[in-house]
Every structure is written in structure tokens, then in C-alpha cells.
Short mmCIF file of C-alpha atoms in Angstrom, two decimals:
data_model
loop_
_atom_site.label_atom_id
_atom_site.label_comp_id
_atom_site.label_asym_id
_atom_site.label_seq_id
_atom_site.Cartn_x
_atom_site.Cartn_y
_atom_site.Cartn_z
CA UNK A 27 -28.72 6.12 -4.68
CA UNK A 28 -25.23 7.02 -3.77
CA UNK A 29 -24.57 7.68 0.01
CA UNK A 30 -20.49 8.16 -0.27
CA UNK A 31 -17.67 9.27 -2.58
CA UNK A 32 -15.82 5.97 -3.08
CA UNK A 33 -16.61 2.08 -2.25
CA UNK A 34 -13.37 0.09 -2.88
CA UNK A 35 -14.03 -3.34 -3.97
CA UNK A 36 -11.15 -6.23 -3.26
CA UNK A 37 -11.44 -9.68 -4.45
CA UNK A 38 -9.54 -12.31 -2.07
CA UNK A 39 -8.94 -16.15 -3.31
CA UNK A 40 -5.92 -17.54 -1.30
CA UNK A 41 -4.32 -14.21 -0.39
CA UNK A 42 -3.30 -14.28 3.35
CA UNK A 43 -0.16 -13.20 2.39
CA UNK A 44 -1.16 -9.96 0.68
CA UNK A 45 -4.84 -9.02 2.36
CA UNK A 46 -3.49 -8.07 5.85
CA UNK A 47 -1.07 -5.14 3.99
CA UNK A 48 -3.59 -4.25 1.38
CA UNK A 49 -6.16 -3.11 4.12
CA UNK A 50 -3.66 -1.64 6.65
CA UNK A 51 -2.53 0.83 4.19
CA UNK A 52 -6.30 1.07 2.79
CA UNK A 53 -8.28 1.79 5.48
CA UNK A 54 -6.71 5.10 6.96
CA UNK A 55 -7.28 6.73 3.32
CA UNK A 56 -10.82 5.46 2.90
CA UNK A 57 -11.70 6.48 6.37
CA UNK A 58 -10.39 10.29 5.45
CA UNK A 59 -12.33 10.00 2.22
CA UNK A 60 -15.86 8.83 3.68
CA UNK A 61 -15.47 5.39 1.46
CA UNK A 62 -16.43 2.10 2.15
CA UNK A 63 -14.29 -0.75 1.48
CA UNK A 64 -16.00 -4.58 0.26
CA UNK A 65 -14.13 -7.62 0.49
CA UNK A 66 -15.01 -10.38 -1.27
CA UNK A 67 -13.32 -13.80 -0.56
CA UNK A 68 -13.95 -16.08 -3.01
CA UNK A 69 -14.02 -19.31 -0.69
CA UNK A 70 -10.15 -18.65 -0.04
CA UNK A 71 -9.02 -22.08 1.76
CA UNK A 72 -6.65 -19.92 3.73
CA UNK A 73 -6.95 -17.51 6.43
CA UNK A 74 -7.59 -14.32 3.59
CA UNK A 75 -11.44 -14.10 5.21
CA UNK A 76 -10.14 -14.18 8.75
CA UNK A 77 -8.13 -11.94 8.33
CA UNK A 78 -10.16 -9.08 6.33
CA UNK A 79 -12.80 -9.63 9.06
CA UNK A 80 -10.59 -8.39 11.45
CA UNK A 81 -10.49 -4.76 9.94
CA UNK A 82 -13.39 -2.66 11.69
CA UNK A 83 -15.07 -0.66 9.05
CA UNK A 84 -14.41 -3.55 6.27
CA UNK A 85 -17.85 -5.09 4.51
CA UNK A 86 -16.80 -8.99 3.98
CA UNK A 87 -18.81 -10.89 0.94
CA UNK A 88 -18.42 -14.54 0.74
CA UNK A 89 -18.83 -15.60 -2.46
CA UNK A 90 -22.02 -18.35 -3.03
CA UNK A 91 -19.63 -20.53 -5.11
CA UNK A 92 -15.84 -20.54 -6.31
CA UNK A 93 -16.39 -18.13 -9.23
CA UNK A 94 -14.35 -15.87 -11.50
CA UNK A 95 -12.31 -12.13 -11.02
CA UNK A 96 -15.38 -10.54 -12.74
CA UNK A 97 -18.25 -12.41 -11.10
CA UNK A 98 -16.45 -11.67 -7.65
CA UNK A 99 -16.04 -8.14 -8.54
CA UNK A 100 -19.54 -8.05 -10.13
CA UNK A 101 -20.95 -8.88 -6.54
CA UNK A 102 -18.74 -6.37 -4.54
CA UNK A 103 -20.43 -3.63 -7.24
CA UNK A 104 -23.80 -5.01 -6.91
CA UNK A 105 -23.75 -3.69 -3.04
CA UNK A 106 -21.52 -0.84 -3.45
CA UNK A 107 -22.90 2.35 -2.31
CA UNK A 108 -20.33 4.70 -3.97
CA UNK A 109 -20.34 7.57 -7.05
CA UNK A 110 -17.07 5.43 -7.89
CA UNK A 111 -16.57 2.48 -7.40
CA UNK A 112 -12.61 1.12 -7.30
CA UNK A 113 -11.79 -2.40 -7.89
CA UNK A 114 -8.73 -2.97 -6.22
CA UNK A 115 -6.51 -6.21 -6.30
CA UNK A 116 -4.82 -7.76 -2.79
CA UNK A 117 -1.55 -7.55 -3.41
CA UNK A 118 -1.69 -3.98 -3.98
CA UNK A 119 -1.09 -1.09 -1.53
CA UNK A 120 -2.30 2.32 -1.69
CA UNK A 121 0.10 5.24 -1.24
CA UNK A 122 -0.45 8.36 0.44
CA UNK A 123 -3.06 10.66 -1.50
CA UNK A 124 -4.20 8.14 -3.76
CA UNK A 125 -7.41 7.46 -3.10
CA UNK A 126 -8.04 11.25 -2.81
CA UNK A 127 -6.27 11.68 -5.97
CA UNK A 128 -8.62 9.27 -8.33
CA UNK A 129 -11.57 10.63 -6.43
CA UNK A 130 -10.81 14.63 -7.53
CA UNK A 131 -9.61 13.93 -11.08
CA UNK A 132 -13.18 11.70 -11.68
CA UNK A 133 -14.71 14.79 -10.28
CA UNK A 134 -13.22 17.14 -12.16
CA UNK A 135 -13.60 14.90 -15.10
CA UNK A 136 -16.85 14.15 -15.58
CA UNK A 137 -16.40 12.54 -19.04
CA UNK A 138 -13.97 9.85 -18.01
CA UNK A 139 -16.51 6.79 -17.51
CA UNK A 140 -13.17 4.94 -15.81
CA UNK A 141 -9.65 5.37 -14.70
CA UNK A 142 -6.73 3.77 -12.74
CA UNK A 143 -3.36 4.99 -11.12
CA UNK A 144 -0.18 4.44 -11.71
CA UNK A 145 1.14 1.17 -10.89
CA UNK A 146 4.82 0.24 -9.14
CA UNK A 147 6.37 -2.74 -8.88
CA UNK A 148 8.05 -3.39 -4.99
CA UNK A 149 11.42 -1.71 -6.25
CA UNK A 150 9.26 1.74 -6.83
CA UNK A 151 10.17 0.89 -10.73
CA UNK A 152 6.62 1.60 -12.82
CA UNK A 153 4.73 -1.24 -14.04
CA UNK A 154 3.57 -1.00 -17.40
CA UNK A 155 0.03 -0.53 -16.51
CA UNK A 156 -1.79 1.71 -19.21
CA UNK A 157 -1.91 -0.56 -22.83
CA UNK A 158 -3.28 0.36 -26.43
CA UNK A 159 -5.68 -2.43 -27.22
CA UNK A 160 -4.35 -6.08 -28.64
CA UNK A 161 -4.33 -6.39 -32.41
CA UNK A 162 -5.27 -9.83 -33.67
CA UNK A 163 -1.93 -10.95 -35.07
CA UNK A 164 -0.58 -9.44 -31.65
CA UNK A 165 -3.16 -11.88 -29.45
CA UNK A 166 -2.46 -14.81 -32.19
CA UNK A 167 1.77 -14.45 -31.76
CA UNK A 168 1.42 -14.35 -28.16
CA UNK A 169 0.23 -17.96 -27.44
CA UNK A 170 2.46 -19.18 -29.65
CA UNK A 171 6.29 -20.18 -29.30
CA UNK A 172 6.77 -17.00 -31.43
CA UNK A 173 6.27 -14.86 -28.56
CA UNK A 174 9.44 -14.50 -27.42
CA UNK A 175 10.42 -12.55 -30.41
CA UNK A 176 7.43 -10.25 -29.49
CA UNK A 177 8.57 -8.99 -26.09
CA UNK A 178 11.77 -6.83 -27.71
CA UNK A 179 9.45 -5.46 -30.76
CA UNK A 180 8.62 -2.11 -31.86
CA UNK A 181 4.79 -3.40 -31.76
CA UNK A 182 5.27 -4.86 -28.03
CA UNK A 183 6.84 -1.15 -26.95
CA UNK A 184 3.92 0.19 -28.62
CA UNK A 185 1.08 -1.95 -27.16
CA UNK A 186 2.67 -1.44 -23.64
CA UNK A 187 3.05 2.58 -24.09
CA UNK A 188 6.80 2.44 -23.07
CA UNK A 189 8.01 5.35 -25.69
CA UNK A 190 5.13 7.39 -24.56
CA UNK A 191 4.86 10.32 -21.92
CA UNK A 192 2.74 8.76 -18.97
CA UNK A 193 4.14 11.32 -16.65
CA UNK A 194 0.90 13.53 -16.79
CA UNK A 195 -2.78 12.14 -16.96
CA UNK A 196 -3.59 11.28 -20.45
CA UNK A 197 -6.52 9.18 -22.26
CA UNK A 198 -5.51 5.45 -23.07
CA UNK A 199 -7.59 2.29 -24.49
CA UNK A 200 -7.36 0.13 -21.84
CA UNK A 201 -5.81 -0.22 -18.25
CA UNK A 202 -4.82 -3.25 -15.96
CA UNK A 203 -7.40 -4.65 -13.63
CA UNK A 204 -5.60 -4.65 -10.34
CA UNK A 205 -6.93 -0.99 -10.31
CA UNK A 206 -9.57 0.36 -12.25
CA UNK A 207 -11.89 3.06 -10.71
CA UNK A 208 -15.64 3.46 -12.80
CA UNK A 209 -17.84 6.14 -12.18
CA UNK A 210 -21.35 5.27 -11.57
CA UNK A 211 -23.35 6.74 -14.34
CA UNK A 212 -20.96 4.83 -16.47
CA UNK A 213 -21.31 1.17 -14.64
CA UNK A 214 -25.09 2.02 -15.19
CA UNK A 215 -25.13 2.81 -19.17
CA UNK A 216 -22.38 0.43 -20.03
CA UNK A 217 -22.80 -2.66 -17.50
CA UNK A 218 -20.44 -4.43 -15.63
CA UNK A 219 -17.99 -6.88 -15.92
CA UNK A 220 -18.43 -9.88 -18.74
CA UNK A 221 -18.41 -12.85 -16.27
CA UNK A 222 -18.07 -14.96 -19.22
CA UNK A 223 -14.21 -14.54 -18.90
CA UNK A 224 -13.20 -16.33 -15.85
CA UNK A 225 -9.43 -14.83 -15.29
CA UNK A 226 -7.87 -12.38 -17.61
CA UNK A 227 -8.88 -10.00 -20.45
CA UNK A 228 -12.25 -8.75 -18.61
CA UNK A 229 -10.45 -5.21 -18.22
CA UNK A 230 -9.94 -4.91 -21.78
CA UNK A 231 -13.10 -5.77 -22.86
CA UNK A 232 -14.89 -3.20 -20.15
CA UNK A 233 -12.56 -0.52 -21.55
CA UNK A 234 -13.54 -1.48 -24.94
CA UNK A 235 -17.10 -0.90 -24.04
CA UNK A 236 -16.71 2.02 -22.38
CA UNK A 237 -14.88 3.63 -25.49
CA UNK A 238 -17.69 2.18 -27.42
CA UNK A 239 -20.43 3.68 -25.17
CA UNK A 240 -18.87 7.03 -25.55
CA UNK A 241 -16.78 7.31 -22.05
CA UNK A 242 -12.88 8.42 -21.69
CA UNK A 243 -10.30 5.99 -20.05
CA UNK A 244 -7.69 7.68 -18.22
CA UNK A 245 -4.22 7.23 -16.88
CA UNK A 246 -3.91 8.71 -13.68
CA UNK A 247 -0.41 8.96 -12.59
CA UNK A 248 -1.27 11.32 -9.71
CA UNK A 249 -2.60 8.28 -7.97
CA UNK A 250 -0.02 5.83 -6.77
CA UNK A 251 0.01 2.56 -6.12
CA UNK A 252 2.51 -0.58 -5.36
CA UNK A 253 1.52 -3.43 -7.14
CA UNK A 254 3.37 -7.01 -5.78
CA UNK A 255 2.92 -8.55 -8.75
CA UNK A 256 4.98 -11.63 -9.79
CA UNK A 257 5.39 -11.87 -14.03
CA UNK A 258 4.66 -15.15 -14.37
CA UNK A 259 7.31 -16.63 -16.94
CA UNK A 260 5.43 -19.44 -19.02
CA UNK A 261 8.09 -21.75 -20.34
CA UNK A 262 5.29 -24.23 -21.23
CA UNK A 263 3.53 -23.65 -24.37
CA UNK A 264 0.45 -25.22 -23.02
CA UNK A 265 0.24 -24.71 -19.45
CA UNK A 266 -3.18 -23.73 -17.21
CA UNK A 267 -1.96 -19.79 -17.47
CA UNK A 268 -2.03 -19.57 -20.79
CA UNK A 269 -4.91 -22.14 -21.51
CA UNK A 270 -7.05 -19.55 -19.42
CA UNK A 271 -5.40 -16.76 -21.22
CA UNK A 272 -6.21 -18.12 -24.69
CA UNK A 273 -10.18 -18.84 -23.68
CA UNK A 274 -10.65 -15.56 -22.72
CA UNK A 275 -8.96 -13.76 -25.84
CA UNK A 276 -10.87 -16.21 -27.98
CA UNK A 277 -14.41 -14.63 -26.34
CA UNK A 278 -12.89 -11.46 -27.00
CA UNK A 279 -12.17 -12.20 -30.40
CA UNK A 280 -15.73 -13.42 -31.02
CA UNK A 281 -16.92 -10.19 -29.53
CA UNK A 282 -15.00 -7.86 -30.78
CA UNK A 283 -13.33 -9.12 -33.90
CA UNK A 284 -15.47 -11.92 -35.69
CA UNK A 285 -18.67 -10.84 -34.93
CA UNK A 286 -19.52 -10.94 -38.82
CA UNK A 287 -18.83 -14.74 -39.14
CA UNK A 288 -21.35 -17.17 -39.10
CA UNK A 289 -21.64 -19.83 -36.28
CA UNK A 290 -19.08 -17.94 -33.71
CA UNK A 291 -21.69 -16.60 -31.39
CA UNK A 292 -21.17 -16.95 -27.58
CA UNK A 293 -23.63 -19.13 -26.52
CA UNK A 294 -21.85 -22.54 -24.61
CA UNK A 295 -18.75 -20.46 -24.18
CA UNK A 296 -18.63 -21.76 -20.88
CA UNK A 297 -19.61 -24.98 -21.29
CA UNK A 298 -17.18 -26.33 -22.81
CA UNK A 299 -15.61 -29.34 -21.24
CA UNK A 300 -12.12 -28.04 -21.23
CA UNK A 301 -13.02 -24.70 -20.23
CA UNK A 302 -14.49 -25.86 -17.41
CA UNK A 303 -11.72 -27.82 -15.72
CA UNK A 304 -9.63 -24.86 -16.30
CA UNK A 305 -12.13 -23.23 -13.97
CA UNK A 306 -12.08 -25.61 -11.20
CA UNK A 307 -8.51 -25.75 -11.24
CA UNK A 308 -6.76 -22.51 -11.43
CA UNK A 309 -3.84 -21.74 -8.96
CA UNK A 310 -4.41 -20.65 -5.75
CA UNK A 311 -4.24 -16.50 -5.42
CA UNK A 312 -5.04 -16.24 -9.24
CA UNK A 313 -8.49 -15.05 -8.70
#
């Protein structure tokens, strides 16, 4: 049973720096709207838990173990009281009208199972936020030291949307995860996050279901919101970033793409050795 229009889920590992704006310019909105807002630190060694605790009318969830962006998200759901739910990330912060904004278009929408504002970088520039799903040559090129022939291509421009109109709200495959708002009815048919992927790719594969369970995903430009996200250049062919990166593709390959071979099921995903000291040793604020 839903008892408000909006619970706003944000998932805190090592972000001191970011919570205390995130929530200042949260709050007042969410307040206005009736929403509740769910933090939920995932056993931040900082003072990210401190300081969301210090927000009246903020829910904090400790996580019961150092776990991934879905899993933590996953539990902020699990308790969420809201018709949508909005899983916001920390360094983000909400500009005027935005929260009211997603909240009216998913009402007057009712076949869009999930949707997510426009993003902005600091310098008010747009972040490329709204994608058309990976292709497999894409996904393959991109861990490779042939990406950096990728980022000027026609196929790159296409992928990110950058020669198309974004200016109005329009249906997309898949949108980033620091904002993604999912209406109830579709959390409930399609499920929620895969918490198979530890960091990264979770969003598109959640899209991808949602398409494939017969919901729209929406750009909502109407909807605002600065993002302080840091690109992340990755000089190193082989570094943690893109180790994580390329485990998570690789389940989403084996979901989505090679489904019809033999002997590439999911089971032990996780358990791989490697895998798991990726997990146990990701960089602080990356989940």
C-alpha cells in the first residue's frame, strides 16, 4: 500500500562531501510534495551517515554489509512507501520544480513504467544522460585500447543521443542511474534491480526489462537536475574501473545477448575469485 506520492531513495558510500548539499536542496521539495526521502549508507567510513542523520524528516538505512549500487538501492525500495519511487545519487542536487515535475509527467503518463530528468554538469552544460542501448561490438571496442577512436564516431554520437532533439520529453532505451524515477506497478511486474552487477550497467539492464515487460522509458527534461559528476579518464587498460565495468557488461551480455549458447548461464557469476576482490576493493564514493 502506497501512503505518499514520492519516496526518494539515496545511496551514500564515502560521500561527506556531496550528502550535506544533496539533502539541503532535497528536502524543501520533498516536504512540498508529501515524499519521503531514504538514505542508505553503505558502511561509509566517513562522516556521510552523520551527516544525513542530521536532516529531520530523513529515513537513514545502514546497510547489513558493504554491498553493491543495486543491493543498496534494492533495500531503500524494499521500505519505500511511495507510488514512485526515485533513486537519486549524492552528488546530485535537485533544482527548483523538479521533483514536482517527474511526479506530474508519471501521472499524466501512466504507461511510462520509469523516467529520469535532465542531467547538468556544475557549469549548467547538459550531461549526456538519455542513451540508445550498447551494441555488442560497441561494449567489445570500449574495453579495449580501440576506444579512443570510439568517443569522436558517428556510432558514439548516436549511442549518446547528441544529434537528437532532447529539448522536449521523448521515449529513450535506457537512462543513467544517478536518477531514475519507477512507478510502482512497474517495480512490482518487472522486479528490481539485478544485484548481480555490483557497480555499473544495472540501469541498462532495468530499462531493458522494462521495455521487455511492455513499459515506456522517458526523458524528462522538464525535471532538472545538477549532477557533480567527475568523467573518470582511464588511461590504464586494465585498471579496477574498467575491470568492474567489463564484469558487469559480460552478465549483461549473458543475459541479454548469448542467452542461446550453451554453458554461459549465470550461476557463480559472483563467485568468481577475481570478481570478488573487485568487490571488496572499489574506490571510496563509487558506490
Amino acid at each position: 500500500m502506497t501512503i505518499c506520492p514520492l519516496s526518494i531513495i539515496v545511496v551514500t558510500h564515502n560521500h561527506a562531501n556531496y550528502i550535506y548539499t544533496c539533502l539541503r536542496a532535497l528536502l524543501p521539495q520533498a516536504k512540498a510534495l508529501g515524499a519521503e526521502v531514504i538514505v542508505v549508507d553503505n558502511r561509509s567510513a566517513d562522516a556521510s551517515a552523520q551527516i544525513a542523520a542530521g536532516f529531520a524528516g530523513v529515513r537513514l538505512l545502514t546497510a547489513p554489509q558493504r554491498q553493491g549500487f543495486a543491493a543498496n538501492s534494492n533495500t531503500g525500495m524494499a521500505v519505500a512507501q511511495g507510488r514512485y519511487l526515485l533513486l537519486l545519487n549524492p552528488d546530485t542536487e535537485v533544482l527548483p520544480g523538479a521533483l514536482a515535475a517527474l511526479v506530474a509527467f508519471m501521472d499524466a503518463h501512466p504507461t511510462v513504467g520509469l523516467c529520469g530528468a535532465q542531467l547538468l554538469y556544475p557549469d549548467g552544460t547538459v550531461q549526456p544522460s538519455a542513451r540508445r542501448f550498447p551494441t555488442p561490438l560497441a561494449a567489445l571496442v570500449r574495453r579495449t585500447p580501440l576506444r579512443v577512436f570510439l568517443r569522436s564516431s558517428t556510432a558514439n554520437r548516436r549511442h549518446l543521443m547528441l544529434d537528437d532533439d532532447l529539448n522536449a520529453a521523448r521515449p529513450v532505451d535506457w537512462l543513467l542511474g544517478a536518477c531514475m524515477c519507477v512507478r510502482r506497478a512497474a517495480l512490482d511486474r518487472v522486479g528490481p534491480l539485478d544485484e548481480g552487477y555490483f557497480l555499473y550497467v544495472e540501469d541498462i539492464d532495468w530499462a531493458r526489462r522494462m521495455h521487455q515487460g511492455g513499459w515506456q522509458v522517458y526523458y524528462v527534461p522538464q525535471a532538472q537536475i545538477k549532477h557533480h559528476h567527475l568523467a573518470v579518464s582511464d588511461r590504464r587498460f586494465l585498471s579496477r574501473r574498467t575491470l568492474i565495468h567489463t564484469a558487469s557488461m559480460w552478465r549483461y551480455a549473458r543475459k541479454f545477448w548469448l542467452r542461446w549458447l550453451p554453458g554461459l548461464g549465470l550461476q557463480g557469476y559472483e563467485a568468481t575469485a577475481w570478481h570478488a576482490t573487485l568487490l571488496h576493493n572499489t574506490a571510496s564514493g563509487d558506490i
